[in-house]
PDB file of C-alpha atoms in Angstrom:
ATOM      1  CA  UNK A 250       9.080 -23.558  -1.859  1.00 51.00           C
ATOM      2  CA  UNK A 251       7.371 -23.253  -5.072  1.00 58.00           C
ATOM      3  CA  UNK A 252       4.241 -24.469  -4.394  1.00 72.00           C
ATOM      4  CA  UNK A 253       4.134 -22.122  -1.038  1.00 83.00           C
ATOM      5  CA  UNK A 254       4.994 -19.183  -3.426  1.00 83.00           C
ATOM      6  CA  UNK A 255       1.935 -20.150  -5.961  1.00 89.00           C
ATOM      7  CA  UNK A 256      -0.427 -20.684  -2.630  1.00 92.00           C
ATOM      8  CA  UNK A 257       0.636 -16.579  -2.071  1.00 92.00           C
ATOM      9  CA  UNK A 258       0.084 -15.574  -5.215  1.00 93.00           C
ATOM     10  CA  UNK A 259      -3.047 -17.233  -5.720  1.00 94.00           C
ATOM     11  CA  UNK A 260      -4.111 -15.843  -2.140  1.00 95.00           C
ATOM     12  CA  UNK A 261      -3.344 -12.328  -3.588  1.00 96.00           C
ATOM     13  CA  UNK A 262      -5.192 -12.631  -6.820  1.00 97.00           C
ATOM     14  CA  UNK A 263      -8.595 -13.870  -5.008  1.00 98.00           C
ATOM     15  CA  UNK A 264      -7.912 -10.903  -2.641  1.00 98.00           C
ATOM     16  CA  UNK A 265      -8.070  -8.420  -5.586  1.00 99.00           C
ATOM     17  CA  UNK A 266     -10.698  -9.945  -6.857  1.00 98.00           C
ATOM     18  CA  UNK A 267     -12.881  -9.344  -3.860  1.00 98.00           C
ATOM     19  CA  UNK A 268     -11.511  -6.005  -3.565  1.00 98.00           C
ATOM     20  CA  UNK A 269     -12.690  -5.403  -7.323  1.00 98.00           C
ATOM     21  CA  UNK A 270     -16.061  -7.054  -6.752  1.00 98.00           C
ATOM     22  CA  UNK A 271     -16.685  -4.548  -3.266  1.00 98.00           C
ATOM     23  CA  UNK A 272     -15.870  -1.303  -5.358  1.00 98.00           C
ATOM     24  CA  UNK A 273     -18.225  -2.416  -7.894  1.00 98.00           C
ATOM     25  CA  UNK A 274     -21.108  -3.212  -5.629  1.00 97.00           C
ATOM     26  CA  UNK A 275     -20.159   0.267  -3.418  1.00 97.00           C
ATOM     27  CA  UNK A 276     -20.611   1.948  -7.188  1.00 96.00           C
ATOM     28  CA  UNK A 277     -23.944   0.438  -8.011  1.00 96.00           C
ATOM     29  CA  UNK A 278     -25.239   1.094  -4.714  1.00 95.00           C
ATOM     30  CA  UNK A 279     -24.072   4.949  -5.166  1.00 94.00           C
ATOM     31  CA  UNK A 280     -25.835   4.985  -8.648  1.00 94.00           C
ATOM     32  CA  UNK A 281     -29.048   3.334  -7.336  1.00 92.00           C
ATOM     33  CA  UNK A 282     -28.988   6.092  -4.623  1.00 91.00           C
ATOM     34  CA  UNK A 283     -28.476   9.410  -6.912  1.00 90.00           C
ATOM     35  CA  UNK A 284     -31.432   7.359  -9.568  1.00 89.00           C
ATOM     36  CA  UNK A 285     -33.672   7.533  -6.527  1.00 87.00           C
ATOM     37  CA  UNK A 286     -33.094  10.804  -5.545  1.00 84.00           C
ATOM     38  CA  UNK A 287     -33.574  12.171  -9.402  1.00 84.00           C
ATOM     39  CA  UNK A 288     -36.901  10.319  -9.475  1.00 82.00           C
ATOM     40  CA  UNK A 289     -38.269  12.147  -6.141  1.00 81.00           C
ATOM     41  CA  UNK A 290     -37.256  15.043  -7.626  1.00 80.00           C
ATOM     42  CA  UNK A 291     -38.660  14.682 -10.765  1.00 79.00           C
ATOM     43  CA  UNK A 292     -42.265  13.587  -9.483  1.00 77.00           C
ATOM     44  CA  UNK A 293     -41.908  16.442  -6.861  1.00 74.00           C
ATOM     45  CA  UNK A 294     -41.926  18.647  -9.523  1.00 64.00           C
TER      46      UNK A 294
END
């Protein structure tokens, strides 16, 4: 029963992990967005 428990809990922790790693990527991808829209502002200027 143990090692069915640690199987879980390791299941869970590489869940999390991709969860973590998607926010990040969904963050960059946000900041790359508003950087691009600053710059065609700024050379529309």
């Amino acid at each position: 029963m143990a090692k069915n428990q640690n199987t879980m809990e390791k299941r869970r922790r590489e869940m999390e992990k991709k969860q973590r790693a998607e926010e990040k990527r969904t963050l960059r991808r946000e900041k790359k967005e508003q950087n691009q829209e600053r710059e065609t502002q700024d050379a529309s200027s």
